[in-house]
Amino acid sequence: MRRISALGLVAVLAAACSGGGGGDKAGGPGPAATLVSIAVTPATAVTVPGATVKLTATGAYDDGGTRDVTAEASWSSLNGAVAQVSAGVVTGVTAGTATVSAAIGAVQGTALVTVDTPTFVSVRVDPPSATISTGQSLPIRCLGTTDRGLEIDVTAAAVWTSVDPLVATVARGVVSGVKVGGTDVRATYAGLSSQAHVTVEAASLASLLLGAPPTLTLAAGDWLDVHAFAVYTDGSLRDVTLLAEWSSSAPPVAEVSSVAESAGRILTLAPGASTIGASFGGKAASTELTVLADSVIFLLVEPVPSPLPVGGAHRLRATALHADGTSADVTGLATWSSDSTTVAVDAASGVATLVAGGVATVTASYGGAVGRGAVTVTGDAPTALELDATAIAMGLGDYTWPPPHVRLRYANGATYDVSSAAELSVPDPAVALVETGWSDDTVVRAVGLGSTTMQARYAGLSVTATVQVTAPLSFALDAPASVPAGVSWRVKAQTRVQGKYVVETEDVSRYAEWSSSAPAVIAVSNAPDTKGTATVVGAGTATLTAAFGGMTATKTITVLGPLSAITISPAPLLVPSGETRQLSATARLADGRTTDATTLVTWRCDRVIGSVHDGSFWSSGPGTGEITAAIGDVFGTVTATVVREPGFGGLAIRPALQYGSERLPVGHTGQFRAVYVYSVGGQDVEVPVDREVAWSTSAASIAAFDDPAHPGRVHALAAGNVYLRAETTSPAGAPMQASMSLGVVAPTGPPTLAPVTVPLGGSAPLRLSVPLATSTATASAFATFESSDPSVLEVRGTTVVARKLGSVELRARLGEVTVAAQGTVLPVTAKALYVALPYELTVGAKAKPGAFVELDSGDYVDVTQLATWACSTPAVATLTWTPGTMPELLPIAAGTATVEASWSGFVAADSATAVGGAAEPQLASLTFEHPSYELPVGGTLSMQLRGTLPSGGAATVTGARVTISPADVAGLEVSGSYGVVTGLKVGSAVVTAAWGGQTATAVVNVTHAIGEFGIYPQDSGPYGVHPHELLGFNAFENPTFAVFEDALAWASSNPAVLKVVAPGVVEGVAPGKAVVTAASGLQVWPWVVTVSSAPLERLELDGIAPTVPAGTSYRFRAIARWADGASGDVTNAATWWSADPTVVEFDPAAPGKLVTKRAGTVRIEARIDGVTESAEVTVF
């Protein structure tokens, strides 16, 4: 299964950039109008630390028109330490004033923002009540009134909580409905609280989605399970297969079941056409079914062990797969042939005679289908047949696992596994039986006490092992003591045996002889296919008996009466995604009595939330759906809500700025925050807790959370060590807590801020130190930092990044103390030049040297095409190079080759050893990882070649000659020892590889078009994807596990929310929900995707101010940071701009990639959704 990265999709997702002038005549100037001024409103605004205020930029044009230019303007704050701005939304940082500007080119407008710390006398939530649907979100506000009568929006700074997060959650003022009900949401700020009542209503049914394509073709006698999905107005999805009414327009052609145990199952009866329909809640959906006569769709030739010894014989086997889903052994009915004289095949029987060493493709034809197999023959005769164990001990009912391994041994010591072809036998079937195991391997099952032997025969050789069967630890029947009338279920006869490591339970029902003391009450089957199936016939009591291996087990069962209802517990069910819960089913009888029916019912589950087997529910989700337990037409349901918590790792405490071994000085305060920690894509993602947190310390005399107006702010009171605790609930509502240690130190003097010197484009940490009696402590995490000129040195937390040359004053405030230091940005200079050659060169194989210059900013720049090249060892290698081109090195003799590069006064060289073209080693064997492979049409899978040297060591396979025949069945791409096969049409093909004097073969069976399959998304974070963020889906199909996303038809129910950009890849467009569907010829599989409403807070560029030589290129990446803590690569979605294309020009075919033209310094910019980030690029 593949993972999708944004940069990996450049070819698929080449961004189309569009520009524009004014609006239409009704709303602004035409394309020729020129912008003359920008007005920012309100011109003055007031906010508080942590809160936000929205500004609007309006552009005036020379034709008299105006229009809103908020989204396209570049916003900046001249005092980022007081207020920061993004897309017109200003966030207060600390008390003071800041001028905020909106600019387009050289035209700009400004507003004055005051960040105040007033005294608040009240807060209110607006609106005081709201009604939403499940799955929907609604923004609400918290407005605070000051003692001067001024009302300020403090939504972003308030702490939001929900009384019942299972009904509705709230984060940063956005309320989201979870399930039907009512709850209060509370906003707390400055020690004041207000609340609003939220009513969550059920979303209304919008449409019905059938889990099948509009047209469907099956063969007579086939069956197919089809699901029905209800799609609601909030974008959610619910599997209503069991609740829908199913119909067939032509019952003699096809029937469809509405019975709970098999609802939605189509059974085809005869050739013809029928409309299969489902209806639910007044909505309907249908598919047009065509039923064809049965036919052979595939002929499978059983894989042949490799290699077989010359002179022997091997019986080939062919199995026909019919369109109705059945299979049959047609070995004696097929026509057989061989393409090589090394193997002679009897056309009628399929017996292959091994004539000489070599490889042959054998072909079987039957019913219009053709199957192929590969037979490899070795000229050496085997000397012995070996078993991996000569003595086998088992408890009654147990079987050999792993299966017996049978190997041929040759005179040179080589061995070959022939387990799948060797014939196993046991002379005493009363003690042990030879059977096919669950993985299609041949195993020996213990069915009676005593001892016997097991013999393996192959190629005229044989070997034996002793088999000893001992009594089990127990033998019993697994059945309830009482059952309702009308039920039919399978009773299990089980032995408990001591395995190699643990006690194991073995189901031996099909080997036992069954009887009932009262068949008129409960009848029990002894038929081979239904052994142990008990059916209630009448009222009363019956004793069931199973006899096995000389032992008997009994169970007395009472029939209680007619069944009236089934209930499932626990109910309702709330489960985090990826977890398992055990459910129980209780049958309620007509007379009011109850009995456990967990093992009697048929379990089914809405596929959108997970799967259930024997009452064990595994959640996938997220979403809400129903789990059903049914006996005949009587069924019970439970609503299950699956909460998307991918890799939820719990709760953690973090300092506001950074996480490390920081010390807090006595008398000062430190701000902490509680975060949820998730593991997404192998990396930890921290998400701010969106509900109320209770803060405490282990020693209030050392440190205390004594400021209710600022949750998470701790006050250092005395020197010592203390534990900080945070208590809250998980996103699923479970109580949880976290703790961390904090050292409180007693300073002996004021803090000091270390000066910073940074090369252009680099970054450096800010270090605030506090002097102690014998040492110093770092307190950077608890300070507030600012720069006198962010355009030179920009503060990001406890780090500064160098944006342009110059000097600034850096200030750090710790409590009421402010200290300053100088920050300087220096020009970038080249430090060294490096030449890179491959570790080893091969005579006759060209290599491409590279030259890289290291800058003192830590960057490396490729100057391969700018350097001057030479080779000082012309007898070993020749160098082809002309100025401005890529050099090529051709080794012509074994030895050491040395190349030199010079650039801008720097000289560097590198050497590598050239070796003669390696001859193919002589191998003892060459094999594919598997003898056969299976995949659907359109699917892909990988193959691997493995070579063994005569010494027994592994050989690295390179340059093997690999072919596939016929090529119209499957395509093949080979690289080294690996190959990728793609199914093209139903059929079989033989892959042949030759290398090292050996030949290997494998059969590729393309068995069918993609039928029943599933899809699931890759990790998208706890709150879904975001606008412009990509999400990849994986498709799977048992049992092939081939990758076949490209072979499915992908669609989105709402492209305005989520769009499909490539097979298995979707991109968020706007907040909301959309149903992604993937369709094959037989099935449609849906998945709901939520696009988060969390606002985009800022963009970051991975190169702040690079210094690049002229004539080269540089690639920026744009990283989006959203308000919910998530981040993602949005390079492809961003618009890239250069202030001077004659110095730096962006490549329109490769977003973020710039090409340097000439020396100079230029500003570049990335923009998305009105949020911008810029950098300076210096070209020399």
PDB file of N, CA and C in Angstrom, residues 939-945 970-983 1043:
ATOM      1  N   GLY A 939      -4.910  -4.771 -10.984  1.00  0.00           N
ATOM      2  CA  GLY A 939      -4.106  -4.782  -9.769  1.00  0.00           C
ATOM      3  C   GLY A 939      -2.624  -4.879 -10.074  1.00  0.00           C
ATOM      4  N   THR A 940      -1.806  -4.512  -9.107  1.00  0.00           N
ATOM      5  CA  THR A 940      -0.357  -4.638  -9.234  1.00  0.00           C
ATOM      6  C   THR A 940       0.187  -5.314  -7.992  1.00  0.00           C
ATOM      7  N   LEU A 941       1.301  -6.033  -8.153  1.00  0.00           N
ATOM      8  CA  LEU A 941       2.007  -6.610  -7.022  1.00  0.00           C
ATOM      9  C   LEU A 941       3.471  -6.755  -7.398  1.00  0.00           C
ATOM     10  N   SER A 942       4.301  -6.993  -6.386  1.00  0.00           N
ATOM     11  CA  SER A 942       5.740  -7.076  -6.617  1.00  0.00           C
ATOM     12  C   SER A 942       6.216  -8.511  -6.537  1.00  0.00           C
ATOM     13  N   MET A 943       7.275  -8.811  -7.289  1.00  0.00           N
ATOM     14  CA  MET A 943       7.934 -10.109  -7.301  1.00  0.00           C
ATOM     15  C   MET A 943       9.407  -9.896  -6.962  1.00  0.00           C
ATOM     16  N   GLN A 944      10.037 -10.908  -6.403  1.00  0.00           N
ATOM     17  CA  GLN A 944      11.447 -10.794  -6.074  1.00  0.00           C
ATOM     18  C   GLN A 944      12.186 -12.063  -6.470  1.00  0.00           C
ATOM     19  N   LEU A 945      13.369 -11.870  -7.084  1.00  0.00           N
ATOM     20  CA  LEU A 945      14.260 -12.976  -7.421  1.00  0.00           C
ATOM     21  C   LEU A 945      15.283 -13.175  -6.308  1.00  0.00           C
ATOM     22  N   ALA A 970      -0.480 -10.012 -18.551  1.00  0.00           N
ATOM     23  CA  ALA A 970       0.089  -9.207 -17.474  1.00  0.00           C
ATOM     24  C   ALA A 970       1.289  -8.441 -17.986  1.00  0.00           C
ATOM     25  N   GLY A 971       1.457  -7.209 -17.492  1.00  0.00           N
ATOM     26  CA  GLY A 971       2.626  -6.406 -17.816  1.00  0.00           C
ATOM     27  C   GLY A 971       3.681  -6.564 -16.732  1.00  0.00           C
ATOM     28  N   LEU A 972       4.960  -6.380 -17.102  1.00  0.00           N
ATOM     29  CA  LEU A 972       6.052  -6.601 -16.159  1.00  0.00           C
ATOM     30  C   LEU A 972       7.105  -5.518 -16.322  1.00  0.00           C
ATOM     31  N   GLU A 973       7.503  -4.903 -15.193  1.00  0.00           N
ATOM     32  CA  GLU A 973       8.616  -3.968 -15.153  1.00  0.00           C
ATOM     33  C   GLU A 973       9.625  -4.485 -14.148  1.00  0.00           C
ATOM     34  N   VAL A 974      10.917  -4.552 -14.543  1.00  0.00           N
ATOM     35  CA  VAL A 974      11.958  -5.159 -13.712  1.00  0.00           C
ATOM     36  C   VAL A 974      13.025  -4.131 -13.392  1.00  0.00           C
ATOM     37  N   SER A 975      13.453  -4.135 -12.132  1.00  0.00           N
ATOM     38  CA  SER A 975      14.579  -3.315 -11.694  1.00  0.00           C
ATOM     39  C   SER A 975      15.378  -4.130 -10.697  1.00  0.00           C
ATOM     40  N   GLY A 976      16.595  -4.551 -11.110  1.00  0.00           N
ATOM     41  CA  GLY A 976      17.418  -5.366 -10.219  1.00  0.00           C
ATOM     42  C   GLY A 976      16.755  -6.701  -9.948  1.00  0.00           C
ATOM     43  N   SER A 977      16.586  -7.023  -8.665  1.00  0.00           N
ATOM     44  CA  SER A 977      15.984  -8.314  -8.304  1.00  0.00           C
ATOM     45  C   SER A 977      14.478  -8.199  -8.119  1.00  0.00           C
ATOM     46  N   TYR A 978      13.895  -7.019  -8.366  1.00  0.00           N
ATOM     47  CA  TYR A 978      12.468  -6.829  -8.143  1.00  0.00           C
ATOM     48  C   TYR A 978      11.740  -6.602  -9.461  1.00  0.00           C
ATOM     49  N   GLY A 979      10.491  -7.022  -9.479  1.00  0.00           N
ATOM     50  CA  GLY A 979       9.636  -6.792 -10.625  1.00  0.00           C
ATOM     51  C   GLY A 979       8.247  -6.398 -10.154  1.00  0.00           C
ATOM     52  N   VAL A 980       7.555  -5.587 -10.946  1.00  0.00           N
ATOM     53  CA  VAL A 980       6.183  -5.187 -10.652  1.00  0.00           C
ATOM     54  C   VAL A 980       5.296  -5.704 -11.776  1.00  0.00           C
ATOM     55  N   VAL A 981       4.275  -6.481 -11.391  1.00  0.00           N
ATOM     56  CA  VAL A 981       3.360  -7.092 -12.352  1.00  0.00           C
ATOM     57  C   VAL A 981       2.021  -6.365 -12.288  1.00  0.00           C
ATOM     58  N   THR A 982       1.441  -6.099 -13.446  1.00  0.00           N
ATOM     59  CA  THR A 982       0.130  -5.465 -13.531  1.00  0.00           C
ATOM     60  C   THR A 982      -0.810  -6.386 -14.296  1.00  0.00           C
ATOM     61  N   GLY A 983      -1.970  -6.690 -13.714  1.00  0.00           N
ATOM     62  CA  GLY A 983      -2.955  -7.531 -14.383  1.00  0.00           C
ATOM     63  C   GLY A 983      -3.635  -6.793 -15.512  1.00  0.00           C
ATOM     64  N   VAL A1043      -2.295  -4.137  -5.016  1.00  0.00           N
ATOM     65  CA  VAL A1043      -2.575  -2.703  -5.025  1.00  0.00           C
ATOM     66  C   VAL A1043      -3.288  -2.372  -6.328  1.00  0.00           C
TER      67      VAL A1043
END
